[in-house]
Coordinates of C-alpha atoms in Angstrom, one line a residue:
Chain W
M253 CA 124.5 88.7 136.1
N254 CA 127.4 86.3 135.9
V255 CA 127.5 82.7 134.7
A256 CA 127.3 81.3 138.2
A257 CA 124.2 83.2 139.1
V258 CA 122.5 82.1 135.8
T259 CA 123.3 78.5 136.6
A260 CA 122.0 78.9 140.1
S261 CA 118.8 80.5 139.1
R262 CA 118.3 77.8 136.5
A263 CA 118.7 75.1 139.1
T264 CA 116.2 76.8 141.3
T265 CA 113.7 77.1 138.5
Q266 CA 114.1 73.4 137.7
S267 CA 113.5 72.1 141.2
L268 CA 110.4 74.3 141.5
R269 CA 109.0 73.3 138.2
T270 CA 109.3 69.5 138.8
G271 CA 107.7 70.0 142.2
G272 CA 110.2 67.4 143.5
N273 CA 109.5 68.1 147.1
K274 CA 107.3 65.4 148.5
D275 CA 106.3 67.1 151.8
R276 CA 102.8 68.2 150.7
N277 CA 101.1 69.6 153.8
V278 CA 97.8 71.5 153.9
A279 CA 99.5 74.9 153.8
S280 CA 101.3 74.1 150.5
L281 CA 98.1 72.7 149.0
V282 CA 96.2 75.8 149.9
F283 CA 99.0 77.9 148.4
L284 CA 98.8 75.8 145.2
C285 CA 95.1 76.4 145.0
A286 CA 95.6 80.1 145.5
L287 CA 98.1 80.2 142.7
W288 CA 95.7 78.2 140.4
F289 CA 92.9 80.6 141.3
S290 CA 95.0 83.7 140.5
L291 CA 95.8 82.2 137.1
F292 CA 92.2 81.2 136.4
F293 CA 90.9 84.6 137.4
G294 CA 93.3 86.5 135.1
V295 CA 92.7 84.2 132.2
A296 CA 88.9 84.1 132.7
V297 CA 88.5 87.8 132.7
L298 CA 90.5 88.1 129.5
V299 CA 88.5 85.3 127.8
V300 CA 85.2 86.9 128.9
L301 CA 86.3 90.3 127.5
I302 CA 87.5 88.8 124.2
V303 CA 84.4 86.6 123.7
D304 CA 82.1 89.5 124.6
T305 CA 83.8 91.9 122.2
A306 CA 83.9 89.2 119.5
I307 CA 80.1 88.6 119.9
A308 CA 79.4 92.3 119.8
G309 CA 81.4 92.7 116.6
A310 CA 80.4 89.4 115.0
G311 CA 78.1 91.0 112.4
R312 CA 80.8 93.3 111.1
F313 CA 83.7 90.9 110.1
D314 CA 83.4 91.7 106.4
A315 CA 85.4 93.3 103.6
N316 CA 83.9 96.8 104.3
L317 CA 85.7 96.8 107.6
F318 CA 89.0 96.9 105.8
T319 CA 88.2 98.8 102.6
N320 CA 85.8 101.6 103.7
Y321 CA 86.5 104.9 105.5
E322 CA 84.6 105.9 108.6
S323 CA 81.0 106.6 107.6
T324 CA 78.1 108.2 109.4
V325 CA 75.9 108.2 106.3
R326 CA 76.1 104.4 105.8
K327 CA 76.7 103.4 109.4
G328 CA 76.4 99.7 108.7
E329 CA 79.3 99.8 106.2
T330 CA 81.7 102.0 108.2
G331 CA 85.3 100.8 107.9
F332 CA 88.7 101.3 109.4
R333 CA 90.8 101.7 106.2
A334 CA 92.3 105.0 107.4
G335 CA 93.0 103.5 110.8
I336 CA 94.6 100.3 109.6
L337 CA 96.8 101.9 107.0
G338 CA 97.6 104.7 109.4
S339 CA 98.7 102.3 112.1
L340 CA 100.8 100.3 109.6
W341 CA 102.5 103.6 108.5
L342 CA 103.0 104.6 112.1
M343 CA 104.5 101.1 113.0
M344 CA 107.0 101.2 110.1
S345 CA 108.2 104.7 110.9
T346 CA 108.3 104.1 114.6
A347 CA 110.4 101.0 114.0
L348 CA 112.8 102.9 111.8
L349 CA 113.2 105.6 114.4
A350 CA 113.2 103.5 117.6
I351 CA 115.1 100.3 116.7
P352 CA 118.5 101.8 115.6
L353 CA 118.5 104.4 118.4
G354 CA 117.4 101.9 121.0
I355 CA 119.9 99.2 120.0
A356 CA 122.8 101.7 119.7
S357 CA 122.0 103.1 123.2
A358 CA 121.9 99.7 124.7
V359 CA 125.2 98.6 123.0
Y360 CA 126.9 101.7 124.3
L361 CA 125.6 101.3 127.9
E362 CA 126.4 97.6 128.0
E363 CA 129.6 97.3 126.0
F364 CA 131.4 100.7 126.0
A365 CA 130.2 102.8 128.9
D366 CA 132.0 103.0 132.2
S367 CA 129.2 101.7 134.5
R368 CA 130.8 103.3 137.5
A369 CA 130.7 106.9 136.1
W370 CA 128.0 109.0 137.8
Y371 CA 126.5 110.1 134.5
N372 CA 126.0 106.6 133.3
K373 CA 124.3 105.7 136.6
F374 CA 122.1 108.7 136.1
V375 CA 121.1 107.5 132.6
E376 CA 120.5 104.0 134.0
V377 CA 118.1 105.2 136.7
N378 CA 116.3 107.4 134.3
L379 CA 115.8 104.6 131.8
Q380 CA 114.1 102.5 134.4
N381 CA 111.9 105.5 135.3
L382 CA 111.0 106.3 131.7
A383 CA 109.7 102.8 131.2
A384 CA 107.0 103.6 133.8
V385 CA 106.0 107.0 132.6
P386 CA 102.3 107.3 131.5
S387 CA 102.1 107.2 127.7
I388 CA 100.3 110.5 127.4
I389 CA 103.4 112.2 128.6
Y390 CA 105.2 111.0 125.5
G391 CA 102.5 112.6 123.4
M392 CA 103.2 116.0 125.0
L393 CA 106.9 115.4 124.5
A394 CA 106.4 114.6 120.8
A395 CA 104.2 117.7 120.4
A396 CA 107.0 119.8 121.8
I397 CA 109.5 118.3 119.5
M398 CA 107.2 118.8 116.5
T399 CA 106.8 122.4 117.4
I400 CA 110.6 122.8 117.5
L401 CA 110.8 121.1 114.1
G402 CA 108.3 123.7 112.9
Y403 CA 105.2 121.6 112.3
T404 CA 102.0 123.4 113.4
Y405 CA 99.7 120.6 112.4
Q406 CA 101.0 117.6 114.3
G407 CA 98.7 114.8 113.6
I408 CA 101.0 113.5 110.8
V409 CA 102.9 110.3 110.4
L410 CA 106.1 111.8 111.7
G411 CA 104.5 113.3 114.8
G412 CA 102.9 109.9 115.7
A413 CA 106.1 108.1 115.0
I414 CA 108.1 110.3 117.3
A415 CA 105.6 109.9 120.1
L416 CA 105.5 106.1 119.8
A417 CA 109.2 105.8 119.3
L418 CA 109.8 107.8 122.5
L419 CA 107.3 105.6 124.2
I420 CA 109.0 102.3 123.3
L421 CA 112.7 103.4 123.4
P422 CA 113.1 102.5 127.1
V423 CA 111.5 99.1 126.5
I424 CA 113.8 98.4 123.6
I425 CA 116.9 99.6 125.4
I426 CA 116.2 97.6 128.5
S427 CA 115.4 94.4 126.7
T428 CA 118.4 94.8 124.4
R429 CA 120.7 95.2 127.4
E430 CA 119.2 92.1 128.9
A431 CA 119.9 90.2 125.7
L432 CA 123.5 91.5 125.5
R433 CA 124.1 90.6 129.2
A434 CA 122.9 87.0 128.5
V435 CA 125.8 86.6 126.0
P436 CA 128.5 84.8 128.0
Q437 CA 131.6 86.8 128.9
E438 CA 133.8 83.9 127.5
I439 CA 132.7 84.8 124.0
R440 CA 133.9 88.4 124.5
H441 CA 137.1 87.2 126.2
G442 CA 137.8 84.7 123.5
S443 CA 137.3 87.2 120.7
L444 CA 139.5 89.9 122.4
A445 CA 142.2 87.2 123.2
L446 CA 142.4 86.5 119.4
G447 CA 143.2 90.2 118.8
A448 CA 139.8 91.6 117.8
T449 CA 139.0 95.1 118.9
V450 CA 136.0 95.9 121.2
W451 CA 134.2 97.2 118.2
Q452 CA 134.8 94.0 116.2
T453 CA 133.9 91.8 119.1
T454 CA 130.6 93.7 119.6
W455 CA 129.7 93.8 115.9
R456 CA 130.7 90.2 114.9
Q457 CA 130.2 88.2 118.1
V458 CA 128.0 89.8 120.7
L459 CA 125.3 91.4 118.6
P460 CA 124.6 88.3 116.4
S461 CA 124.4 86.2 119.5
A462 CA 121.9 88.6 121.1
V463 CA 119.6 88.8 118.0
P464 CA 116.8 86.6 119.4
G465 CA 116.5 88.7 122.6
I466 CA 116.8 92.0 120.8
A467 CA 114.2 91.0 118.2
T468 CA 111.8 89.7 120.9
G469 CA 112.1 92.9 123.0
T470 CA 111.7 95.1 120.0
I471 CA 108.6 93.4 118.6
L472 CA 107.0 93.4 122.0
G473 CA 107.7 97.1 122.2
L474 CA 106.2 97.7 118.8
S475 CA 103.1 95.7 119.7
R476 CA 102.7 97.9 122.8
A477 CA 103.0 101.0 120.5
I478 CA 100.4 99.8 118.0
G479 CA 97.7 99.6 120.7
E480 CA 98.4 103.1 122.2
A481 CA 95.7 105.8 121.7
A482 CA 96.5 108.4 124.4
P483 CA 99.8 109.9 123.0
L484 CA 98.3 110.0 119.5
I485 CA 95.2 111.8 120.6
M486 CA 97.5 114.2 122.5
I487 CA 99.4 115.2 119.3
G488 CA 96.0 115.5 117.5
V489 CA 95.7 112.5 115.3
A490 CA 92.3 113.0 113.6
T491 CA 89.9 111.2 111.4
V492 CA 90.9 111.3 107.7
R493 CA 89.4 109.8 104.6
F494 CA 92.6 109.4 102.5
D495 CA 95.6 107.2 102.6
P496 CA 98.9 108.5 103.9
A497 CA 101.7 108.4 101.3
W498 CA 104.6 110.1 103.1
L499 CA 105.9 111.0 106.5
T500 CA 104.4 114.5 106.5
D501 CA 100.9 113.3 105.5
K502 CA 98.0 113.5 108.0
V503 CA 97.2 110.1 109.4
A504 CA 94.6 108.3 111.4
A505 CA 95.3 105.4 113.8
L506 CA 93.3 102.3 114.6
P507 CA 93.2 102.6 118.4
V508 CA 92.1 106.2 118.1
Q509 CA 89.4 105.4 115.7
I510 CA 88.2 102.6 117.9
Y511 CA 88.1 104.9 121.0
N512 CA 86.2 107.4 119.0
L513 CA 83.6 105.0 117.5
A514 CA 83.1 103.0 120.8
S515 CA 81.8 106.2 122.4
A516 CA 79.5 107.1 119.5
P517 CA 75.7 106.8 120.2
Q518 CA 74.9 104.7 117.2
E519 CA 74.9 100.9 117.8
E520 CA 76.2 100.2 114.3
L521 CA 79.3 102.3 115.0
Q522 CA 79.8 100.6 118.4
Q523 CA 79.5 97.2 116.7
A524 CA 82.1 98.2 114.1
A525 CA 84.4 99.3 116.9
S526 CA 84.1 95.9 118.6
A527 CA 85.0 94.2 115.3
A528 CA 88.0 96.5 115.0
I529 CA 89.1 95.7 118.6
I530 CA 89.3 92.0 117.6
L531 CA 91.2 93.1 114.5
L532 CA 93.7 95.0 116.6
L533 CA 94.1 92.1 118.9
L534 CA 94.8 89.8 116.0
M535 CA 97.5 92.3 114.7
I536 CA 99.1 92.3 118.1
L537 CA 98.9 88.5 118.4
G538 CA 100.5 88.2 115.0
M539 CA 103.4 90.5 116.0
N540 CA 103.9 88.5 119.2
A541 CA 103.8 85.2 117.3
L542 CA 106.5 86.7 115.0
A543 CA 108.6 87.5 118.1
I544 CA 108.3 83.9 119.3
L545 CA 109.2 82.5 115.8
I546 CA 112.3 84.7 115.6
R547 CA 113.4 83.7 119.1
N548 CA 113.0 80.0 118.4
K549 CA 114.8 80.2 115.1
F550 CA 117.9 82.1 116.3
Q551 CA 118.1 80.8 119.8
R552 CA 121.5 79.4 120.8
N553 CA 122.4 77.4 123.8
W554 CA 125.8 77.9 125.3
Chain X
M48 CA 104.1 113.2 95.8
F49 CA 102.2 110.9 93.4
R50 CA 98.8 109.5 94.2
S51 CA 96.9 107.2 91.9
K52 CA 93.8 108.8 93.3
T53 CA 94.8 112.0 91.5
L54 CA 94.4 110.2 88.2
T55 CA 91.0 108.8 89.0
A56 CA 90.0 112.2 90.3
T57 CA 91.1 114.0 87.1
L58 CA 89.3 111.4 85.0
S59 CA 86.1 111.7 87.0
A60 CA 86.3 115.5 87.0
S61 CA 86.7 115.5 83.3
A62 CA 83.8 113.1 83.0
L63 CA 81.7 115.4 85.1
L64 CA 82.7 118.4 83.0
L65 CA 81.8 116.5 79.8
T66 CA 78.4 115.6 81.3
L67 CA 77.8 119.1 82.3
A68 CA 78.8 120.4 78.9
A69 CA 76.5 117.8 77.3
C70 CA 73.6 119.1 79.5
G71 CA 74.2 122.5 78.0
G72 CA 76.0 124.3 80.8
G73 CA 75.0 124.9 84.4
S74 CA 78.6 124.3 85.4
S75 CA 79.6 126.7 88.1
A76 CA 83.1 127.3 89.4
D77 CA 82.8 125.1 92.6
E78 CA 81.9 122.0 90.5
N79 CA 85.5 121.9 89.2
A80 CA 87.7 119.5 91.1
V81 CA 89.4 121.3 93.9
S82 CA 92.4 119.9 95.8
G83 CA 93.9 120.9 99.1
S84 CA 93.8 120.2 102.7
V85 CA 91.4 121.3 105.5
A86 CA 92.2 120.9 109.2
V87 CA 89.3 120.7 111.6
D88 CA 89.5 120.1 115.3
G89 CA 87.6 120.8 118.5
S90 CA 84.5 119.5 120.2
S91 CA 83.8 115.8 120.1
T92 CA 80.1 116.6 120.2
V93 CA 80.3 118.5 116.9
Y94 CA 82.7 116.0 115.4
P95 CA 80.0 113.8 113.8
M96 CA 78.7 116.9 112.0
S97 CA 82.0 118.0 110.6
N98 CA 83.0 114.4 109.8
T99 CA 79.7 113.8 108.0
A100 CA 80.3 117.0 106.0
A101 CA 83.8 115.7 105.1
E102 CA 82.3 112.3 104.1
L103 CA 79.6 113.8 101.8
L104 CA 82.1 116.3 100.3
S105 CA 84.5 113.5 99.5
E106 CA 82.0 112.0 97.2
E107 CA 82.0 115.2 95.1
Q108 CA 85.5 116.4 95.7
P109 CA 87.8 113.4 96.4
D110 CA 90.9 115.5 96.3
I111 CA 90.1 117.7 99.3
E112 CA 91.8 116.1 102.3
V113 CA 89.8 117.0 105.3
S114 CA 91.0 115.8 108.7
V115 CA 88.6 116.1 111.6
G116 CA 90.0 115.9 115.2
F117 CA 88.1 115.7 118.5
S118 CA 90.3 117.2 121.1
G119 CA 87.5 119.0 122.8
T120 CA 86.1 122.6 122.5
G121 CA 88.8 124.1 124.6
G122 CA 91.6 122.2 123.0
G123 CA 90.3 123.1 119.6
F124 CA 90.2 126.8 120.3
E125 CA 93.8 126.6 121.7
K126 CA 95.0 125.2 118.3
F127 CA 92.7 127.5 116.4
C128 CA 93.9 130.7 118.0
A129 CA 97.5 129.6 117.5
G130 CA 96.7 129.3 113.8
D131 CA 97.4 125.6 113.6
I132 CA 94.0 124.6 112.2
D133 CA 91.4 126.1 109.8
I134 CA 88.2 125.4 111.5
S135 CA 87.3 124.8 115.2
D136 CA 84.3 122.8 116.2
A137 CA 82.6 124.1 119.4
S138 CA 79.7 123.0 121.5
R139 CA 79.6 126.5 123.2
P140 CA 80.3 130.0 122.1
I141 CA 83.9 131.2 122.3
K142 CA 85.0 132.6 125.7
D143 CA 86.4 136.1 126.2
E144 CA 89.9 134.8 127.1
E145 CA 89.9 132.6 123.9
K146 CA 88.9 135.7 121.9
T147 CA 91.9 137.5 123.4
A148 CA 94.1 134.5 122.5
C149 CA 92.9 134.7 118.9
E150 CA 93.6 138.4 118.7
T151 CA 97.1 137.8 120.0
G152 CA 97.6 135.0 117.5
G153 CA 96.3 137.3 114.7
V154 CA 93.4 134.9 113.8
E155 CA 90.2 136.6 112.6
F156 CA 87.3 134.2 112.6
T157 CA 83.6 133.9 111.8
E158 CA 81.2 132.0 114.0
L159 CA 78.7 129.7 112.2
H160 CA 75.8 128.2 114.0
V161 CA 75.4 124.7 112.4
A162 CA 73.0 122.7 114.5
T163 CA 71.1 122.5 117.7
D164 CA 71.4 119.9 120.4
A165 CA 68.7 119.2 123.0
L166 CA 70.5 118.3 126.3
T167 CA 68.3 115.6 127.6
V168 CA 67.7 114.8 131.3
V169 CA 67.0 111.1 131.5
T170 CA 65.9 108.8 134.3
H171 CA 65.5 105.1 134.7
P172 CA 62.3 104.2 132.8
D173 CA 60.4 102.9 135.9
L174 CA 61.1 105.9 138.1
G175 CA 57.9 107.7 137.5
V176 CA 59.2 111.3 137.2
D177 CA 57.8 112.9 134.1
C178 CA 58.6 116.5 134.4
L179 CA 61.1 118.8 136.2
T180 CA 61.0 122.5 136.5
T181 CA 64.2 124.4 135.6
D182 CA 64.6 125.1 139.4
Q183 CA 64.4 121.4 140.2
V184 CA 67.1 120.7 137.6
V185 CA 69.3 123.3 139.2
Q186 CA 68.6 121.9 142.7
L187 CA 69.3 118.4 141.5
F188 CA 72.6 119.0 139.6
G189 CA 73.9 122.2 141.3
P190 CA 77.1 122.3 143.3
D191 CA 75.4 122.9 146.6
S192 CA 72.8 120.1 146.1
K193 CA 71.8 118.1 149.1
I194 CA 69.2 116.1 147.2
T195 CA 69.8 112.4 147.9
N196 CA 66.2 111.1 147.6
W197 CA 63.7 111.9 144.9
K198 CA 61.2 112.8 147.6
D199 CA 63.4 115.7 148.7
L200 CA 62.9 117.3 145.3
D201 CA 59.2 117.1 145.3
P202 CA 56.9 115.2 147.8
S203 CA 55.0 113.6 144.9
F204 CA 58.1 112.0 143.6
P205 CA 58.8 108.3 144.6
D206 CA 60.8 107.4 147.7
Q207 CA 63.9 106.4 145.9
K208 CA 67.6 107.2 146.3
V209 CA 69.0 109.5 143.6
T210 CA 72.0 108.1 141.7
G211 CA 73.5 110.5 139.2
F212 CA 75.6 110.0 136.1
I213 CA 76.9 113.1 134.5
P214 CA 79.5 113.9 131.7
G215 CA 83.1 114.6 132.7
T216 CA 84.3 118.1 133.5
D217 CA 86.3 118.3 130.2
S218 CA 83.2 118.2 128.1
G219 CA 81.3 121.1 126.6
T220 CA 78.1 119.3 127.8
Y221 CA 79.2 119.7 131.4
D222 CA 80.2 123.3 130.8
Y223 CA 76.8 124.1 129.3
M224 CA 74.9 122.6 132.2
A225 CA 77.1 124.2 134.8
A226 CA 77.4 127.7 133.3
D227 CA 74.3 128.2 131.3
V228 CA 71.6 126.2 133.1
V229 CA 72.8 126.0 136.7
G230 CA 74.6 129.3 136.5
H231 CA 76.4 128.9 139.8
E232 CA 79.5 131.2 140.0
S233 CA 81.8 128.2 140.5
E234 CA 80.7 126.9 137.1
A235 CA 80.6 123.4 138.5
L236 CA 78.1 120.7 139.2
R237 CA 77.7 118.5 142.3
E238 CA 80.7 116.2 142.9
D239 CA 79.0 113.1 144.3
F240 CA 77.6 112.0 141.0
E241 CA 79.4 109.5 139.0
S242 CA 81.0 111.0 135.9
S243 CA 82.4 109.7 132.6
E244 CA 83.7 111.2 129.4
D245 CA 82.0 108.3 127.5
D246 CA 78.3 109.0 127.2
N247 CA 77.6 105.3 126.6
V248 CA 78.8 104.7 130.2
L249 CA 76.2 107.2 131.4
V250 CA 73.5 105.5 129.4
Q251 CA 74.3 102.2 131.0
G252 CA 74.5 103.7 134.4
V253 CA 71.1 105.4 134.2
S254 CA 69.3 102.5 132.6
G255 CA 70.8 100.0 135.0
T256 CA 70.0 101.9 138.3
K257 CA 66.6 102.3 139.8
G258 CA 66.5 106.0 140.7
G259 CA 69.2 106.8 138.2
V260 CA 69.3 110.2 136.6
G261 CA 71.7 111.8 134.1
F262 CA 72.0 114.1 131.1
F263 CA 73.7 114.1 127.7
G264 CA 73.1 115.0 124.1
Y265 CA 69.8 114.1 122.4
S266 CA 71.3 111.5 120.0
Y267 CA 72.4 109.3 123.0
F268 CA 68.8 109.4 124.3
E269 CA 67.4 108.8 120.8
E270 CA 69.5 105.7 120.3
N271 CA 68.6 104.3 123.7
A272 CA 65.0 105.4 124.0
D273 CA 63.9 101.9 124.9
N274 CA 65.9 101.8 128.1
L275 CA 65.6 105.4 129.2
K276 CA 63.0 108.0 129.9
A277 CA 63.5 111.6 128.9
V278 CA 62.2 114.1 131.4
A279 CA 60.1 117.0 130.2
I280 CA 61.4 120.4 131.3
D281 CA 59.1 123.2 132.6
D282 CA 60.8 126.6 132.2
G283 CA 57.7 128.5 133.4
S284 CA 55.4 127.8 130.5
G285 CA 54.5 124.1 131.0
C286 CA 56.3 120.8 130.6
V287 CA 58.1 120.5 127.2
E288 CA 59.5 117.2 126.0
P289 CA 62.9 117.3 124.3
S290 CA 62.4 116.6 120.6
S291 CA 63.6 117.8 117.3
E292 CA 60.5 120.1 117.0
T293 CA 60.7 121.6 120.4
A294 CA 64.4 122.3 120.1
R295 CA 63.9 123.9 116.7
D296 CA 61.0 126.2 117.6
G297 CA 62.9 127.3 120.8
S298 CA 60.2 126.1 123.2
Y299 CA 62.6 123.5 124.8
T300 CA 64.6 125.9 127.1
P301 CA 67.0 126.3 128.7
L302 CA 68.5 122.9 127.8
S303 CA 68.7 123.3 124.0
R304 CA 72.1 124.5 123.0
P305 CA 73.6 125.8 119.8
L306 CA 76.5 124.0 118.1
F307 CA 79.1 126.0 116.2
I308 CA 82.0 125.9 113.8
Y309 CA 84.5 128.8 113.8
V310 CA 86.1 129.4 110.5
K311 CA 89.4 131.2 110.1
N312 CA 88.7 134.1 107.7
S313 CA 92.2 134.0 106.1
A314 CA 91.9 130.3 105.4
Y315 CA 88.5 130.8 103.8
A316 CA 89.9 133.5 101.6
D317 CA 93.2 131.9 100.6
N318 CA 92.5 128.2 100.6
E319 CA 90.0 127.0 98.0
A320 CA 89.7 123.7 99.8
V321 CA 88.5 125.4 103.0
S322 CA 86.0 127.6 101.2
T323 CA 84.7 124.7 99.3
Y324 CA 84.3 122.7 102.5
V325 CA 82.6 125.4 104.4
D326 CA 80.2 126.3 101.5
F327 CA 79.3 122.7 101.1
Y328 CA 78.8 122.3 104.8
V329 CA 76.4 125.2 105.0
E330 CA 74.6 124.4 101.7
N331 CA 73.8 120.9 103.0
L332 CA 73.4 121.7 106.7
T333 CA 70.1 120.1 107.1
D334 CA 71.1 116.8 105.5
I335 CA 74.3 116.7 107.4
A336 CA 72.6 117.4 110.7
E337 CA 70.1 114.6 110.0
S338 CA 72.8 112.1 109.0
A339 CA 74.8 112.9 112.1
Q340 CA 71.6 112.7 114.2
F341 CA 71.5 116.3 115.3
I342 CA 68.6 118.7 115.2
P343 CA 68.7 120.9 112.1
L344 CA 68.5 124.6 112.4
N345 CA 65.1 126.4 112.0
D346 CA 64.7 128.6 108.9
E347 CA 65.6 131.7 110.7
D348 CA 68.9 130.5 112.1
L349 CA 69.7 128.8 108.8
A350 CA 69.3 132.1 106.9
E351 CA 71.5 133.8 109.5
T352 CA 74.2 131.2 109.1
Q353 CA 74.0 131.4 105.3
S354 CA 74.3 135.2 105.3
A355 CA 77.3 134.9 107.6
V356 CA 79.0 132.6 105.0
E357 CA 78.2 135.0 102.2
A358 CA 79.8 137.8 104.2
L359 CA 83.0 135.9 104.4

């Protein structure tokens, strides 16, 4: 997208937002109502779900929820310690795997690659496709990689991190490319004109300018990963009652534990699962808030 | 790899030893702290049993790291026969092709019967059907079933549309009903009933639909007994209600089913953590079954399981 297109799209957005057109006929009113209804419907369903879950789990927002392991002997005190710690471990190792790889791929595709070459077009099309692949497929892929690496028991931190990193790589690459593309060409041209190499331009001018976009995309990717259960179940993430201490330790995950307890027959366990759902939502909300903070702090206007 | 837990464990283990010494002996080898790792996977039905065993064991042996998965009976055997895990949970006996896979993988195993489950046929509480014969169960759930109204099953039943809710095809519960109760060669059930892998969805479906019928493990009925009615089953010798007693004494047939764990012999022999876990499991089988809301074995079956462990 070049600068002219950006300016044009901004102008369109502005005129739509102000609603400057005065010709309000019946059709446009009906359309407006339809839009309002769509918005209302989406938000209302979400609110009902959250409120319903929060009420169902209300009795279990206590310290035991964080400090205890899963318990069938004392159902009222069952906790998600293994899942919470496991999910944190998985998030950290997923970030370590996915962020450098994702940003490097995006920088190559955007700044160095010849966009007319057939192999780059091929990569491009496949990236878009990968972003739409069902998450369980990444679990199978990770299981295959773990087998090649020689791990027979795959429900370990490394296995989960590979599955989740593969899952969010396309998201990170696509959003990083968007962020890089939003950096005006003039910055690059100016830098190159002053004698900087492409490498120096990318490293010192383009990447720092693209940080808000990259950070936002990455954190949104990670907050998708933290809520995923399917690929983790696929590689065999199980219930444990110890804390992981290294990449090769067996690990539990919060969404998997929730899935498991929500289908248990005992009401106490279902109640704990509801409380954990709210906890997971808060974790995701926190990550998204962080993304917004980073974006606002580093945003530049050209 | 350092863990602060190790220190605590060592301290508590020494405390235990001191206490035992003070009591004048009685310490046996398995009361020493054992550390190591045990990998369990398989049936999600048996999962609460194995997980409860792990929980109770962790109070005595905090350094044994047990992981309990729930990837299904079939998925469990696949990993088990490839040698990836030590113990496989199963809600049905191992199939012949799975035995072959284990032989190919060089995995020798021992089957341990750990609990009993009473598959419970439930209806909406107001339906007014108290008892079904085994034939009627087959007619109702079988793949060729044309029953759409309760009256078609028996003229004395109410004139009410049948709405069925059954477990998903991936579950051992479905397999057991299809293969061991209905016994049709296709090993399938009728396809026009709603199905879900989540038994709580079945509970809600049956309790919310007049004319609703379904089946699942006894614990799901027990927890929802206020909103459901369990149907007694007549297998030729009168109507028998599903209950802990009737499942244990064998009178609730053909719907009571055995639950198993399969132990890899070499893991039991070489890994002290596995042998400690299995021994603990079998020693406390009745307590574990009750905590996990399963039906404990009767004395005869329990003795059989115990002698199987001793032979390991």
